[in-house]
mmCIF file of C-alpha atoms in Angstrom:
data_model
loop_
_atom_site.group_PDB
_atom_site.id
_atom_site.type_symbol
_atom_site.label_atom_id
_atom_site.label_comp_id
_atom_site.label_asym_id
_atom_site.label_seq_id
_atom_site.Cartn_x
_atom_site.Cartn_y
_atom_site.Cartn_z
ATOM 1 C CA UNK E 1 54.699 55.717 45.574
ATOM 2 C CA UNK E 2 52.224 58.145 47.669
ATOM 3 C CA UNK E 3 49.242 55.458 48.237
ATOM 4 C CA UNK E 4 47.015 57.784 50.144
ATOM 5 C CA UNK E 5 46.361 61.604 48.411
ATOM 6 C CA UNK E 6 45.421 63.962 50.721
ATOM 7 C CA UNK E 7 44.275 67.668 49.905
ATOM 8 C CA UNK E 8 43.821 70.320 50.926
ATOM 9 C CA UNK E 9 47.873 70.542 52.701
ATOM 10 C CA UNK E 10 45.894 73.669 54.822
ATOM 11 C CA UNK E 11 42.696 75.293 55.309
ATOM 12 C CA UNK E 12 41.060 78.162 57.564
ATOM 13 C CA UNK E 13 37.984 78.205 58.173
ATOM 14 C CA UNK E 14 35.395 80.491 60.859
ATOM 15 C CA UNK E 15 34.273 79.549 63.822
ATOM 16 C CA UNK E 16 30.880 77.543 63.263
ATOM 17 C CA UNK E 17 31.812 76.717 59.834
ATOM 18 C CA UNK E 18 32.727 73.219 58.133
ATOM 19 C CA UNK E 19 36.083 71.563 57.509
ATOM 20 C CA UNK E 20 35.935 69.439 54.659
ATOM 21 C CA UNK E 21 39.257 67.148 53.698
ATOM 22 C CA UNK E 22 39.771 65.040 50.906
ATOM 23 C CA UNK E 23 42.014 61.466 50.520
ATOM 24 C CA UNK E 24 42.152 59.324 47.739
ATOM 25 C CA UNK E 25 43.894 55.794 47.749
ATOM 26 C CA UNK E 26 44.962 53.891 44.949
ATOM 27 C CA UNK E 27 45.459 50.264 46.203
ATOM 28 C CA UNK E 28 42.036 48.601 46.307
ATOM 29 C CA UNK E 29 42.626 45.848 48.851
ATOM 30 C CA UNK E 30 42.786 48.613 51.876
ATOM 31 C CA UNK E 31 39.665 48.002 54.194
ATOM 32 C CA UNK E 32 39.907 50.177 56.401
ATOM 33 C CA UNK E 33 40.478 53.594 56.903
ATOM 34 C CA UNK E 34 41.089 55.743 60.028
ATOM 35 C CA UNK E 35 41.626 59.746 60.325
ATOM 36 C CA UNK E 36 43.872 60.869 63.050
ATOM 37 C CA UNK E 37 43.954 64.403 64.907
ATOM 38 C CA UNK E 38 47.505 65.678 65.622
ATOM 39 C CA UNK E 39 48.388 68.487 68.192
ATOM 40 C CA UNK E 40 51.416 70.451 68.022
ATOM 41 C CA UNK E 41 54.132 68.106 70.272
ATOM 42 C CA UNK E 42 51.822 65.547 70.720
ATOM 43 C CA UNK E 43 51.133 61.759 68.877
ATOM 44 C CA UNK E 44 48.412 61.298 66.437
ATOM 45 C CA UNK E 45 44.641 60.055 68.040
ATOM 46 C CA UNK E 46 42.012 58.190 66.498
ATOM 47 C CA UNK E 47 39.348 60.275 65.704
ATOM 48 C CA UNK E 48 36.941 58.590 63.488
ATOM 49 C CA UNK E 49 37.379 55.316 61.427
ATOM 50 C CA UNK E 50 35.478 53.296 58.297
ATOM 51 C CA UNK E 51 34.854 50.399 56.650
ATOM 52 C CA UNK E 52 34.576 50.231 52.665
ATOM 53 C CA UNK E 53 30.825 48.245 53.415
ATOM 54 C CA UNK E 54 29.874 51.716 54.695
ATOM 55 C CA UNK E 55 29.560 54.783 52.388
ATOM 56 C CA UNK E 56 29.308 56.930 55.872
ATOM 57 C CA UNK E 57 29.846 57.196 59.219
ATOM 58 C CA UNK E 58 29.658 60.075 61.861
ATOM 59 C CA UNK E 59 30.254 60.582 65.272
ATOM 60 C CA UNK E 60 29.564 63.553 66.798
ATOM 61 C CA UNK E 61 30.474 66.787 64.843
ATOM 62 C CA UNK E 62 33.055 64.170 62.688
ATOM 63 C CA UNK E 63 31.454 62.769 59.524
ATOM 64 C CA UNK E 64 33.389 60.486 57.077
ATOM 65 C CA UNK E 65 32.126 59.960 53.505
ATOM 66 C CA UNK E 66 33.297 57.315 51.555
ATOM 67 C CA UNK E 67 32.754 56.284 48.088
ATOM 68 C CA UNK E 68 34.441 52.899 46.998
ATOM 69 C CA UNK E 69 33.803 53.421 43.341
ATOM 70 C CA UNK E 70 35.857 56.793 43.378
ATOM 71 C CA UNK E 71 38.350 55.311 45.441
ATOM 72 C CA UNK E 72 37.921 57.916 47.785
ATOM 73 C CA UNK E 73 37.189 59.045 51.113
ATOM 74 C CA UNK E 74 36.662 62.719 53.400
ATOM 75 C CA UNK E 75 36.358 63.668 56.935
ATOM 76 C CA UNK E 76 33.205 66.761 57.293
ATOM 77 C CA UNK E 77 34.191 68.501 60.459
ATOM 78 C CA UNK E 78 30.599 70.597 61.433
ATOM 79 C CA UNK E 79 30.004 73.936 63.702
ATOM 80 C CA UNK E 80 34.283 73.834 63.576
ATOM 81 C CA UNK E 81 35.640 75.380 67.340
ATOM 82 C CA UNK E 82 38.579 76.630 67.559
ATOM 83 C CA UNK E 83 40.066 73.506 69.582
ATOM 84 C CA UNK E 84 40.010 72.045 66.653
ATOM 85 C CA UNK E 85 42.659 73.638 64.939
ATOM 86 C CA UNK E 86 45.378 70.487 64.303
ATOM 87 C CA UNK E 87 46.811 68.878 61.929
ATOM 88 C CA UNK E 88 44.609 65.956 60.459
ATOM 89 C CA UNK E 89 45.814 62.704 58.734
ATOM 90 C CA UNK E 90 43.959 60.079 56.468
ATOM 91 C CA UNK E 91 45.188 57.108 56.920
ATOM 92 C CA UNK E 92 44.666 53.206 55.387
ATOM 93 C CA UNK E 93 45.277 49.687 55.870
ATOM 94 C CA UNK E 94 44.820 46.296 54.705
ATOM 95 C CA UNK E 95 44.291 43.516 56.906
ATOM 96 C CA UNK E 96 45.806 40.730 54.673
ATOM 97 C CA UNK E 97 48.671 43.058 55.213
ATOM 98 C CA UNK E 98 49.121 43.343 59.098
ATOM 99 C CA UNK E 99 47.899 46.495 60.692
ATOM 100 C CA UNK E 100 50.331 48.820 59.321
ATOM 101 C CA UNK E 101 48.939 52.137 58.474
ATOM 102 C CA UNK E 102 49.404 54.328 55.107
ATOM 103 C CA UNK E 103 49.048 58.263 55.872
ATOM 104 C CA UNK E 104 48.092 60.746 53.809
ATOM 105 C CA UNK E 105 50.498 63.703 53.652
ATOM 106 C CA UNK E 106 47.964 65.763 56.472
ATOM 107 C CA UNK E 107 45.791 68.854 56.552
ATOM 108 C CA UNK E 108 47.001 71.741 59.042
ATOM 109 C CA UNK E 109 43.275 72.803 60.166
ATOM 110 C CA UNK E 110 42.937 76.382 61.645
ATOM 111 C CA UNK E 111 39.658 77.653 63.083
ATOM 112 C CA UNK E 112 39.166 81.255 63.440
ATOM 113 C CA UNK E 113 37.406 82.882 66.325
ATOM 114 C CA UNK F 1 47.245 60.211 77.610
ATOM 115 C CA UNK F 2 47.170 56.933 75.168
ATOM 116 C CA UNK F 3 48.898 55.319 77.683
ATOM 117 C CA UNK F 4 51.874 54.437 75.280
ATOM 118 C CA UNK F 5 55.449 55.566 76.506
ATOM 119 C CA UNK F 6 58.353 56.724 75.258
ATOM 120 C CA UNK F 7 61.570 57.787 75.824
ATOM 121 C CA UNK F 8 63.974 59.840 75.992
ATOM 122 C CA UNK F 9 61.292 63.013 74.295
ATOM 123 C CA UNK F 10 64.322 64.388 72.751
ATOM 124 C CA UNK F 11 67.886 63.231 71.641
ATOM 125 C CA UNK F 12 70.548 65.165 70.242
ATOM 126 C CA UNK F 13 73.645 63.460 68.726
ATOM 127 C CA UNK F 14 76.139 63.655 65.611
ATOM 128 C CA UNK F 15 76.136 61.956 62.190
ATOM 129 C CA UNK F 16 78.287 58.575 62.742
ATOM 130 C CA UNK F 17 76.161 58.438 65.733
ATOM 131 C CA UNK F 18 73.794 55.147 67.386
ATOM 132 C CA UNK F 19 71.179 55.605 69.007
ATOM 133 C CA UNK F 20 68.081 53.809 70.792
ATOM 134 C CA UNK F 21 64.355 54.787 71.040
ATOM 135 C CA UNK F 22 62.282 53.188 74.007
ATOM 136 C CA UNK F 23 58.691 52.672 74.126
ATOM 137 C CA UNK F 24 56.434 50.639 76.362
ATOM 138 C CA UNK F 25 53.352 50.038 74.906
ATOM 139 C CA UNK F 26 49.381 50.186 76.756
ATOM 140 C CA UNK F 27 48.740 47.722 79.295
ATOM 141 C CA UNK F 28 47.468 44.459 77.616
ATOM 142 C CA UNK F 29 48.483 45.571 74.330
ATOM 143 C CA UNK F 30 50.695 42.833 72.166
ATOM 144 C CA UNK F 31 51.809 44.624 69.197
ATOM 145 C CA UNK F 32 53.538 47.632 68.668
ATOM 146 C CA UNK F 33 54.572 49.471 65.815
ATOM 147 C CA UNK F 34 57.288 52.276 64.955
ATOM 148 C CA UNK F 35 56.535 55.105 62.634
ATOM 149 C CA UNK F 36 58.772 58.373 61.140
ATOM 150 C CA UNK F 37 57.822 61.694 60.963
ATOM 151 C CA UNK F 38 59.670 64.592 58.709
ATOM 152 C CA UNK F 39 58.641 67.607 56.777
ATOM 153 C CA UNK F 40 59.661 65.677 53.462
ATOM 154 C CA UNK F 41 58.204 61.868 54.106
ATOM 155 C CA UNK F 42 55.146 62.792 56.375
ATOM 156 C CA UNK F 43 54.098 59.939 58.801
ATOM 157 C CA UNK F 44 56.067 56.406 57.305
ATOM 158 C CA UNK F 45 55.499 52.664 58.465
ATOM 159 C CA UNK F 46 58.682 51.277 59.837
ATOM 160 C CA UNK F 47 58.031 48.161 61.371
ATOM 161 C CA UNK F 48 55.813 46.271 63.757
ATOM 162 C CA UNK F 49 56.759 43.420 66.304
ATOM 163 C CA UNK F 50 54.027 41.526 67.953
ATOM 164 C CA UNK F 51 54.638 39.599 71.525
ATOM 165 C CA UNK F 52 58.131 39.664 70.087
ATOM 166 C CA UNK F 53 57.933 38.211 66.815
ATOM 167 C CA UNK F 54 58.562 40.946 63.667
ATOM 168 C CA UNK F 55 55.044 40.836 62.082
ATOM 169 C CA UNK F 56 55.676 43.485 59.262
ATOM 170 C CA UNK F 57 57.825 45.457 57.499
ATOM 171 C CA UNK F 58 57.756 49.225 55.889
ATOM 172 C CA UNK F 59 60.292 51.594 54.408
ATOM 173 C CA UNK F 60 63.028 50.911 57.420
ATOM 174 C CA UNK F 61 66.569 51.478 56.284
ATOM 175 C CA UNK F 62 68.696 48.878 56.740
ATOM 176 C CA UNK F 63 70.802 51.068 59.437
ATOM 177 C CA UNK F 64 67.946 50.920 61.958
ATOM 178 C CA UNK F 65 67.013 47.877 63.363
ATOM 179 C CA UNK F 66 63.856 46.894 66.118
ATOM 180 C CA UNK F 67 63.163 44.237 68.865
ATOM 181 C CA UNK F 68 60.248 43.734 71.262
ATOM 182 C CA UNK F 69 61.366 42.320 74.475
ATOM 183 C CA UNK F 70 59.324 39.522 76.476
ATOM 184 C CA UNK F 71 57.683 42.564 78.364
ATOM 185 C CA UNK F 72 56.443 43.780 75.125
ATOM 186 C CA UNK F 73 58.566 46.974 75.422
ATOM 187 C CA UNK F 74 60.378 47.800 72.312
ATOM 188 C CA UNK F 75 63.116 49.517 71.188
ATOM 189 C CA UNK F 76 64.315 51.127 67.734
ATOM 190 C CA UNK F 77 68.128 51.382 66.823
ATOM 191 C CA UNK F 78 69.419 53.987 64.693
ATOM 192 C CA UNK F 79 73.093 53.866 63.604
ATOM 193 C CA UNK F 80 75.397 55.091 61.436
ATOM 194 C CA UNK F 81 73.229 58.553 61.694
ATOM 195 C CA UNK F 82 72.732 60.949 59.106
ATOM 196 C CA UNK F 83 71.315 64.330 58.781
ATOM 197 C CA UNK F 84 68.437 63.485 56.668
ATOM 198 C CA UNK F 85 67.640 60.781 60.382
ATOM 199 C CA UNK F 86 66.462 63.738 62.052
ATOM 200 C CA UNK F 87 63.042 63.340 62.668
ATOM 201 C CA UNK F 88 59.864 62.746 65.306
ATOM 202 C CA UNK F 89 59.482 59.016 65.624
ATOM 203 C CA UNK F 90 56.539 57.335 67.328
ATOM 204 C CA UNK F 91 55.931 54.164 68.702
ATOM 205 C CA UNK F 92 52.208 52.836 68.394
ATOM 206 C CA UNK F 93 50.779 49.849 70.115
ATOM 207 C CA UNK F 94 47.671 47.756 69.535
ATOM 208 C CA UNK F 95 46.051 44.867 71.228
ATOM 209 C CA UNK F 96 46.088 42.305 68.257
ATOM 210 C CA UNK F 97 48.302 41.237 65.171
ATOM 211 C CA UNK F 98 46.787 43.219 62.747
ATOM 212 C CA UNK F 99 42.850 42.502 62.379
ATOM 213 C CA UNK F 100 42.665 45.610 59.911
ATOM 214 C CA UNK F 101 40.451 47.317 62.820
ATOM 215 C CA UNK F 102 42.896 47.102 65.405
ATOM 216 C CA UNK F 103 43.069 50.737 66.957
ATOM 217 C CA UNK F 104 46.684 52.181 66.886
ATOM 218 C CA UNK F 105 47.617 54.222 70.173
ATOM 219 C CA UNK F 106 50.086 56.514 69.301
ATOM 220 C CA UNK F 107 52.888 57.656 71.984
ATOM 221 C CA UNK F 108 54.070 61.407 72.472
ATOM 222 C CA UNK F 109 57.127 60.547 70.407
ATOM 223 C CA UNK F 110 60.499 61.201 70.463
ATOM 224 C CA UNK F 111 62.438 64.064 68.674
ATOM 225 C CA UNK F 112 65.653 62.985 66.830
ATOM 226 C CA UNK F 113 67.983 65.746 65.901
ATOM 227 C CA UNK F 114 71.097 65.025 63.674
ATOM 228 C CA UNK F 115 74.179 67.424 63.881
#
């Protein structure tokens, strides 16, 4: 059972533009929800994280919208650069539950120059 | 650099095959967890130990087996290998039990390859 939906699997976008991904959870008692950046050989990093009290956050040129109703939540990546280009993950948890993290499948981000 | 270790980077073996994954987690940090990586499963919750005691469980097959040592380092057993074993598997280590904010710190992983 895939508890975290994540779409698009790949997108290209220019230099400047804006990276927009999409998850979508189905188990209600997550409370919190992470995205992590991935580089090719390298472990996943916290980028940006949320709570469901907040509907968004942003930090930097990372924004995350989140809408509890729709049971879903996206990472805006503005002015993209082309260090940027990685693979991004969604990712959730539940607290009741431990720590242990539920990742979306991942978005393979390139940025053209 | 998250400051979480692990070793050996890669590891090449046969089916029939045992195996074990090291990681040391960050300074200060009590739990860590172990994740798997393939093409088909994406990133999957094995299991998480914290200051030695198992704290949860995820999709680990019975073949593979964890313990966290009183130095907090950890290591991840694989036996009876199979082809479908080869993967990237990460440790992960956090400073709590599992607060629901904790912040994972992901190591560089190791590369499994099953011949």
């Amino acid at each position: 059972q895939q508890q975290v939906k994540q779409s698009p699997q790949s997108l290209i976008v220019q230099k400047g533009g804006i990276s927009i991904i999409n998850c979508a959870y189905e188990n209600t008692a997550f409370d919190y929800f992470p995205w992590y950046q991935q580089f090719p050989g390298k472990g996943p990093a916290l980028l940006i994280a949320i709570r469901p009290d907040v509907s968004e956050k942003k930090e930097g040129r990372f924004t995350i919208s989140f809408n509890k109703s729709a049971k879903q939540f996206s990472l805006h990546i503005m002015d993209s650069q082309p260090g940027d280009s990685a693979t991004y993950f969604c990712a959730a948890s539940n607290k009741a539950a431990g720590n242990k993290l539920t990742f979306g499948g991942g978005t393979r981000v390139l940025v053209k120059p | 650099d998250s400051g979480v270790t692990q070793t050996p980077k890669h590891l090449i073996t046969a089916t029939g095959q045992r195996v074990t994954l090291r990681c040391s987690p960050r300074s200060g940090d009590l739990s860590v967890y172990w994740y798997q990586q393939s093409l088909d499963q994406g990133l999957q919750f094995l299991i998480q130990y914290y200051n030695g005691e198992e704290r949860a469980k995820g999709n680990i097959l019975e073949r593979f087996s964890a313990q966290q040592f009183p130095d907090l380092h950890s290591e991840l057993n694989l036996s009876s290998l199979e082809l479908g074993d080869s993967a990237l598997y990460f440790c992960a280590s956090s400073v709590g039990a599992g607060s629901g904010t904790d912040t994972q710190y992901f190591g560089p992983g190791t590369r499994l390859t099953v011949l």
